[in-house]
XYZ file of C-alpha atoms in Angstrom:
515
model
C -29.066 -164.753 17.373
C -25.189 -166.401 16.281
C -22.806 -167.564 17.867
C -20.363 -165.171 19.445
C -16.231 -165.815 18.748
C -15.981 -167.167 22.209
C -18.061 -169.855 20.687
C -15.930 -170.514 18.245
C -13.078 -171.087 19.354
C -10.713 -173.914 19.776
C -10.023 -175.393 23.654
C -7.126 -176.879 23.792
C -5.529 -179.172 26.336
C -1.749 -180.618 24.880
C 0.452 -182.948 27.044
C 2.740 -180.309 27.350
C 2.599 -176.424 26.863
C 5.414 -176.411 24.521
C 2.943 -178.741 22.097
C 0.142 -176.467 23.298
C 1.984 -173.321 21.865
C 2.683 -174.842 19.127
C -0.369 -176.356 18.547
C -2.125 -172.161 19.080
C 0.432 -170.208 16.825
C 0.013 -172.772 14.018
C -3.552 -172.586 14.478
C -3.399 -168.949 14.543
C -1.669 -168.941 11.223
C -4.232 -170.506 9.956
C -7.050 -168.057 11.249
C -8.679 -169.663 14.341
C -8.753 -168.920 17.329
C -8.178 -170.991 20.633
C -7.393 -171.126 24.352
C -4.557 -173.186 26.323
C -5.888 -175.083 29.507
C -3.571 -176.061 31.626
C -5.723 -179.110 32.790
C -8.560 -181.359 31.233
C -10.472 -178.770 35.176
C -9.782 -175.988 33.810
C -11.146 -177.448 30.051
C -14.003 -177.999 31.519
C -14.528 -175.110 33.306
C -14.333 -173.562 30.016
C -16.153 -175.843 28.286
C -19.474 -173.870 30.157
C -18.660 -170.547 28.525
C -18.755 -171.840 25.090
C -16.372 -173.565 22.150
C -16.182 -174.114 18.841
C -14.043 -178.179 18.901
C -11.482 -178.983 22.142
C -8.269 -181.055 20.969
C -6.950 -182.479 23.853
C -3.721 -185.388 24.063
C -5.066 -188.868 24.992
C -2.596 -188.254 28.716
C -5.290 -185.505 28.962
C -8.257 -188.515 28.956
C -6.905 -189.642 32.224
C -7.042 -186.616 34.758
C -8.436 -185.553 37.667
C -11.714 -183.542 35.038
C -12.259 -185.954 32.896
C -14.767 -187.700 34.652
C -16.861 -184.241 34.297
C -16.243 -183.274 31.653
C -17.360 -186.918 30.415
C -21.068 -185.784 32.079
C -20.643 -182.605 31.131
C -20.246 -184.466 27.378
C -23.203 -186.320 27.383
C -25.557 -183.491 28.942
C -25.656 -181.394 26.061
C -28.625 -180.083 24.847
C -30.575 -181.074 21.605
C -28.985 -179.372 19.333
C -25.539 -179.164 20.033
C -22.924 -182.401 19.205
C -19.566 -180.626 19.662
C -16.941 -182.182 17.808
C -14.011 -183.617 20.155
C -10.808 -184.104 18.549
C -8.190 -186.739 20.460
C -4.787 -186.461 19.916
C -3.501 -190.192 20.375
C 0.238 -191.987 20.988
C 1.705 -193.723 17.817
C 0.574 -197.597 18.045
C -1.575 -199.731 19.992
C -4.345 -197.683 21.447
C -4.683 -197.366 25.005
C -7.912 -198.190 27.288
C -8.451 -194.257 27.480
C -8.666 -193.792 23.823
C -10.691 -197.001 23.661
C -12.707 -195.591 26.272
C -13.027 -192.099 24.505
C -14.425 -194.287 21.348
C -16.985 -195.846 23.175
C -18.706 -191.899 24.663
C -21.476 -190.214 23.144
C -20.805 -187.849 22.271
C -18.992 -186.627 18.851
C -15.306 -187.734 19.133
C -12.504 -188.231 16.135
C -9.153 -190.161 17.080
C -6.615 -188.586 15.189
C -3.028 -190.107 15.870
C 0.391 -187.988 16.363
C 2.755 -186.500 15.032
C 0.724 -185.509 11.868
C 0.539 -182.754 9.416
C 0.048 -179.669 10.295
C -2.262 -179.696 6.814
C -3.924 -182.779 8.689
C -4.653 -181.239 11.461
C -6.335 -177.652 9.928
C -8.491 -179.471 7.937
C -9.672 -181.521 10.768
C -10.803 -178.651 12.729
C -11.979 -176.713 9.989
C -14.057 -179.141 9.460
C -15.141 -179.450 13.197
C -15.892 -176.086 12.873
C -17.849 -175.546 10.351
C -20.417 -178.756 11.573
C -20.349 -177.009 15.074
C -21.598 -173.469 12.394
C -24.353 -175.781 11.719
C -25.531 -176.598 15.569
C -25.580 -173.122 15.963
C -27.554 -172.137 13.556
C -29.692 -175.146 14.648
C -30.063 -173.942 17.626
C -31.608 -170.457 16.226
C -34.216 -171.642 13.876
C -35.398 -173.971 17.115
C -35.434 -170.464 19.357
C -37.168 -168.660 16.131
C -39.473 -172.346 15.697
C -40.714 -172.209 19.966
C -40.671 -168.786 19.522
C -43.129 -168.788 16.399
C -45.107 -171.007 18.789
C -45.211 -169.618 21.204
C -46.472 -166.725 19.940
C -49.371 -168.273 18.076
C -50.664 -170.428 21.171
C -50.262 -166.639 22.936
C -51.896 -165.450 20.565
C -54.952 -167.578 19.392
C -55.594 -167.907 23.346
C -56.180 -163.530 22.690
C -58.179 -163.681 20.102
C -60.216 -165.897 22.032
C -60.183 -164.390 25.067
C -61.649 -161.012 23.027
C -64.035 -163.323 22.331
C -65.618 -163.973 24.879
C -65.788 -160.110 25.805
C -69.142 -159.501 23.659
C -70.464 -162.751 25.102
C -70.948 -160.814 28.418
C -73.356 -158.165 26.934
C -74.808 -160.922 25.584
C -75.404 -163.322 28.228
C -77.427 -159.993 30.078
C -79.499 -158.734 27.510
C -80.670 -162.339 26.840
C -81.715 -162.712 30.441
C -83.045 -159.134 30.489
C -85.450 -160.560 27.377
C -86.504 -163.532 29.074
C -87.890 -162.263 32.100
C -89.217 -159.105 30.882
C -90.739 -160.315 27.653
C -90.710 -156.148 26.096
C -93.392 -155.546 23.744
C -91.231 -155.118 19.595
C -90.388 -151.125 20.470
C -89.108 -151.788 23.635
C -87.142 -155.244 22.726
C -85.504 -152.943 19.557
C -82.856 -151.554 21.678
C -81.965 -155.023 23.028
C -81.907 -156.372 19.519
C -79.762 -154.103 17.556
C -77.168 -153.963 21.342
C -77.043 -158.097 20.571
C -76.635 -157.432 16.446
C -73.295 -155.174 17.562
C -72.254 -157.512 19.591
C -72.244 -160.768 16.947
C -71.087 -158.199 14.324
C -68.160 -158.278 17.080
C -67.579 -161.945 17.111
C -67.555 -162.631 13.818
C -64.845 -160.611 13.246
C -62.902 -161.709 15.447
C -63.633 -165.359 14.172
C -62.736 -164.386 10.867
C -59.685 -163.169 12.167
C -59.129 -166.718 13.372
C -59.214 -168.484 10.442
C -56.583 -166.866 9.513
C -54.199 -165.887 12.297
C -50.731 -164.493 9.671
C -53.204 -162.184 8.500
C -53.667 -160.268 11.740
C -49.732 -160.174 12.787
C -48.558 -158.914 9.623
C -51.435 -156.338 9.938
C -52.849 -157.481 6.639
C -56.532 -156.988 7.896
C -59.034 -156.425 5.513
C -61.200 -153.137 6.571
C -64.703 -151.948 5.392
C -63.319 -148.224 5.096
C -66.812 -145.486 5.975
C -67.310 -143.352 7.624
C -67.242 -142.965 10.823
C -68.242 -141.209 14.049
C -66.268 -141.408 16.882
C -68.347 -140.908 19.482
C -70.470 -143.896 18.429
C -67.158 -145.732 18.689
C -66.329 -144.706 22.172
C -69.981 -145.765 23.602
C -69.584 -149.113 21.382
C -66.168 -149.969 23.387
C -67.201 -148.711 26.644
C -70.177 -151.377 25.750
C -67.933 -153.827 25.036
C -65.460 -152.678 28.400
C -68.282 -151.690 30.601
C -68.305 -156.083 32.105
C -64.370 -155.175 33.088
C -64.706 -151.891 34.146
C -67.924 -152.578 36.539
C -66.547 -155.701 38.125
C -62.833 -153.249 39.521
C -65.188 -150.681 40.337
C -63.911 -148.037 38.718
C -65.709 -144.440 37.411
C -65.060 -143.829 34.132
C -65.661 -140.082 33.438
C -66.150 -139.448 29.128
C -67.219 -135.853 27.584
C -68.251 -136.483 24.479
C -67.853 -133.030 22.457
C -71.033 -132.281 20.043
C -70.939 -132.691 16.818
C -68.574 -135.830 17.053
C -65.417 -136.060 15.623
C -65.590 -138.064 12.320
C -63.044 -140.024 10.884
C -62.839 -142.412 7.715
C -62.014 -146.380 9.091
C -63.595 -149.739 9.825
C -65.620 -149.090 12.795
C -65.542 -152.842 14.280
C -61.702 -152.493 14.119
C -61.849 -148.536 15.943
C -64.125 -149.941 18.307
C -61.695 -153.015 18.626
C -58.307 -150.066 19.512
C -60.564 -148.112 21.975
C -62.279 -151.520 23.987
C -58.346 -152.345 24.244
C -57.624 -149.058 25.552
C -60.114 -149.506 28.509
C -59.554 -152.325 28.946
C -55.718 -151.923 30.164
C -56.805 -149.364 31.396
C -59.465 -151.102 34.032
C -56.602 -154.061 34.338
C -53.492 -151.694 35.685
C -55.944 -149.582 37.619
C -56.493 -150.758 40.994
C -59.870 -151.436 42.425
C -61.826 -148.048 43.090
C -59.667 -145.944 40.083
C -60.912 -143.576 37.080
C -60.693 -143.472 33.593
C -61.192 -140.646 31.939
C -62.472 -140.720 28.149
C -61.697 -137.509 26.422
C -62.228 -137.106 22.428
C -61.799 -133.191 20.234
C -60.514 -132.344 16.950
C -57.314 -130.894 17.074
C -55.951 -129.349 13.941
C -56.701 -132.362 11.112
C -56.858 -134.308 14.075
C -59.539 -136.980 16.057
C -57.214 -137.081 19.178
C -58.783 -139.475 21.579
C -56.863 -139.574 25.006
C -57.182 -142.522 27.783
C -56.318 -141.777 31.380
C -55.934 -144.116 33.981
C -54.480 -143.224 37.624
C -53.435 -147.151 37.989
C -49.822 -148.183 37.828
C -48.198 -146.179 35.275
C -45.923 -146.973 32.944
C -41.877 -146.892 33.774
C -40.102 -143.828 30.928
C -38.140 -147.173 29.816
C -40.915 -148.856 28.867
C -43.380 -146.225 26.566
C -41.718 -147.142 23.313
C -41.514 -150.946 23.957
C -45.175 -151.744 25.943
C -46.963 -151.836 21.997
C -44.283 -154.955 21.339
C -45.429 -158.219 20.480
C -46.848 -159.577 24.908
C -44.352 -156.872 26.319
C -45.548 -156.557 29.689
C -43.853 -154.310 32.413
C -42.609 -156.148 34.564
C -44.229 -156.595 38.054
C -47.953 -155.876 36.797
C -49.088 -158.884 35.304
C -51.036 -159.769 39.402
C -52.585 -156.042 38.704
C -53.277 -156.667 35.262
C -54.986 -160.541 36.678
C -52.686 -162.378 33.694
C -52.693 -160.777 30.491
C -50.224 -162.276 26.982
C -48.699 -158.914 26.201
C -50.758 -158.091 23.093
C -53.853 -155.931 23.491
C -51.698 -152.272 22.294
C -49.622 -154.432 19.554
C -52.731 -155.135 17.706
C -54.066 -151.052 19.030
C -50.859 -149.844 17.589
C -51.823 -151.828 14.308
C -55.017 -151.260 13.691
C -54.103 -147.297 14.351
C -51.878 -146.720 11.183
C -53.823 -149.240 9.600
C -55.940 -146.142 9.760
C -52.884 -143.766 9.094
C -52.877 -142.784 12.450
C -50.846 -142.756 15.419
C -51.019 -143.812 18.925
C -48.986 -143.023 21.992
C -48.290 -143.719 25.767
C -47.397 -141.085 28.401
C -47.247 -140.754 32.684
C -45.810 -138.808 34.743
C -43.918 -141.423 36.041
C -44.189 -145.091 37.549
C -48.035 -145.575 40.155
C -48.961 -142.028 38.606
C -51.027 -143.059 35.866
C -50.594 -143.550 32.227
C -51.946 -141.766 29.186
C -52.644 -143.230 25.576
C -52.932 -141.116 22.855
C -55.019 -142.330 19.438
C -55.031 -139.546 16.144
C -56.436 -140.210 13.252
C -57.087 -137.868 10.584
C -60.306 -135.869 10.618
C -62.472 -137.270 7.167
C -62.997 -133.991 4.488
C -65.495 -131.494 4.839
C -67.992 -132.506 2.259
C -67.477 -135.807 3.048
C -69.541 -136.304 6.356
C -73.113 -135.567 4.233
C -71.768 -138.359 1.670
C -71.569 -140.791 4.371
C -74.208 -143.687 4.441
C -74.841 -146.082 7.065
C -74.529 -149.570 5.240
C -77.059 -150.957 8.402
C -79.170 -148.489 7.796
C -79.830 -149.772 3.088
C -83.132 -151.412 3.298
C -82.327 -154.486 1.552
C -85.298 -155.349 -1.406
C -87.916 -157.905 -2.115
C -86.859 -161.103 -3.763
C -88.431 -163.265 -6.206
C -88.002 -166.794 -6.969
C -88.000 -169.807 -6.099
C -84.014 -171.022 -3.162
C -83.409 -174.558 -2.116
C -81.772 -174.330 1.691
C -79.555 -177.475 2.020
C -77.907 -177.371 5.404
C -77.211 -180.781 7.823
C -77.668 -178.096 10.773
C -81.349 -177.718 10.995
C -81.008 -174.382 12.773
C -79.767 -173.071 10.353
C -81.683 -174.532 7.629
C -84.681 -173.169 8.819
C -83.648 -169.480 10.204
C -82.728 -168.893 6.705
C -85.322 -170.732 5.544
C -87.350 -167.886 7.506
C -84.931 -164.861 7.489
C -85.870 -165.416 2.894
C -88.773 -165.489 3.826
C -89.774 -162.477 5.320
C -88.079 -161.596 1.974
C -90.467 -162.463 -0.094
C -88.566 -165.772 -1.426
C -90.702 -168.503 -1.331
C -88.200 -171.627 -0.230
C -87.538 -174.967 0.466
C -85.431 -177.065 2.558
C -83.634 -179.883 2.477
C -81.373 -181.384 5.629
C -79.133 -183.771 3.719
C -77.377 -184.020 -0.450
C -79.890 -186.984 -0.961
C -82.935 -184.930 0.076
C -81.686 -182.021 -1.934
C -82.056 -184.286 -5.138
C -85.468 -185.381 -4.594
C -86.727 -181.629 -3.571
C -84.808 -179.785 -6.355
C -85.905 -182.485 -9.186
C -89.382 -182.026 -7.634
C -89.654 -178.012 -7.106
C -87.363 -177.214 -10.243
C -85.429 -174.208 -7.663
C -84.077 -170.923 -9.754
C -81.147 -170.446 -6.817
C -79.731 -173.505 -4.532
C -78.575 -171.938 -1.631
C -76.108 -175.597 -0.464
C -73.801 -175.917 2.710
C -70.310 -177.442 2.305
C -69.258 -179.477 5.080
C -72.358 -182.108 4.662
C -71.688 -185.887 5.425
C -72.412 -188.657 3.021
C -72.783 -186.911 0.286
C -71.234 -182.965 0.490
C -72.025 -179.232 -0.896
C -69.268 -179.764 -3.673
C -70.457 -183.516 -4.841
C -74.426 -181.987 -4.706
C -73.012 -179.189 -7.000
C -71.552 -181.632 -9.405
C -74.543 -183.788 -9.569
C -77.611 -180.852 -10.336
C -74.972 -179.494 -13.067
C -75.320 -182.716 -14.637
C -79.200 -182.772 -14.648
C -80.224 -181.496 -17.722
C -83.173 -180.602 -16.077
C -81.279 -177.672 -13.794
C -79.215 -176.520 -16.099
C -80.138 -172.842 -15.551
C -79.715 -173.200 -11.796
C -77.721 -171.237 -9.734
C -75.430 -172.099 -7.095
C -74.437 -170.116 -3.951
C -72.094 -171.724 -1.692
C -72.759 -170.627 2.538
C -70.075 -172.127 4.279
C -67.163 -171.537 6.953
C -64.555 -172.205 5.058
C -62.508 -169.680 3.474
C -59.002 -170.544 2.499
C -58.186 -170.270 -0.944
C -58.103 -173.923 -1.864
C -61.525 -174.256 -0.732
C -62.534 -171.570 -2.977
C -60.939 -173.276 -5.564
C -62.308 -176.207 -4.823
C -65.744 -174.824 -4.417
C -65.710 -172.312 -8.525
C -64.140 -175.917 -9.865
C -67.503 -177.692 -8.425
C -70.007 -175.194 -10.102
C -70.879 -172.422 -7.709
C -71.616 -169.791 -8.994
C -70.535 -167.671 -6.032
C -69.214 -168.213 -2.451
C -69.604 -166.797 0.936
C -69.059 -167.550 4.198
C -70.968 -168.135 7.607
C -71.815 -166.103 9.185
C -73.415 -163.917 6.263
C -74.534 -160.811 6.626
C -77.711 -160.701 5.782
C -77.751 -157.524 2.909
C -74.643 -159.152 1.263
C -77.325 -162.251 1.025
C -80.093 -160.749 -0.800
C -77.670 -158.551 -2.710
C -75.931 -161.831 -4.435
C -79.777 -162.615 -4.737
C -81.690 -160.825 -6.298
C -78.233 -160.515 -8.596
C -79.050 -164.764 -8.917
C -82.304 -164.320 -9.721
C -82.904 -161.343 -11.884
C -80.412 -163.527 -14.037
C -83.270 -166.129 -14.225
C -86.346 -163.502 -14.627
């Protein structure tokens, strides 16, 4: 926000009223706004309302208000250094002028009488300097706001990461105490898989926060049943709903409305809405989820009987970090980003979101609309999670200093038909590669002593490994990391944690290349 006209005016405290009037007339013709102060004390009062520069006579420095002026000048904020022009009498410097020159302030002493052109030039230079100070203030305010938003956004994502941990922890406790057979345990494993997938996607967002704040999120688009996305969202939000003692009512239409979208992101949308409803509804409240097809739209309405949203907040409530005044205690905190993410994600899916209610204290209704898939698309939809993973062939070297990661990867690949060898550092990997001659090597990058890139270069340098395929499996995914990994000679770059079907597909392609 730029300075106001009041913040760029020149405050005058002249030796006489006649001098003040003459100065004001001259400066006005030069386009410089002024305000005449009848005393130094009055100047101090006006300065608190803003000024671009001060111009005062030497005599003003001995008036009763001078002490307050000095105190105000020494207490300016870090961005401010208001120019002060002191018009001194010709001849020997007075003690007041000498003291003024020693102040920790932006003081310039000009001898009077002086040429009009010199005065105007000095004031214009002072006002340009003041303008730059206001620009610095705006920049600092912007940086502070940006830093605060980034900090709060990271805190919110960390909070959302904790949400999937609740059902994961509960399910692990069940498996430990119950020890169910394979068939009975399968639903628990599927639940854990969904929650881990949800956490993986959120971690990916943490790696590039700016993509989320600018709504630049990659969607994994497939045909999604709204009923399934709602069920997954309830799974995430149920601990919060149950803890508050709310009654949850859901109407699942059959068949379910189908939309094209990212299942995880849609789950995130509806989970955020359920979380908001749970947080802003007093204990023992009611939350209702309605699902319907209306024309060419899938419509989901989340209704609660909580504190509601004032009419003047219905639009702004979707803004970043916006919270309704007086509701933070009811909501038990919160950073005000949930509805912003909802709006951004819904719009990425070509939909809309709106809030309405009957007034504060009457509850709220948040409505999400999404385009229905066209006729015939539902039958063509393929559930990617149900696609079988083909058998692997070839010998694969797995290198990772995290023993659990390396051993579990080897176990999974052997279940898929591959033969594997595991090494836990670069030197061991070189020795085992020389003995076994692998067709593919999966290398971690961030290893001590010899990292994955150096290991790749050494493998590439040996004639015996001329045909080896190298796969980087790492948590490093920035553009500079990708360039460094490609320059080291890798054939593929995959991010941890990797989807098993994606990894199997890559390995099948690389092993087939060797056949």
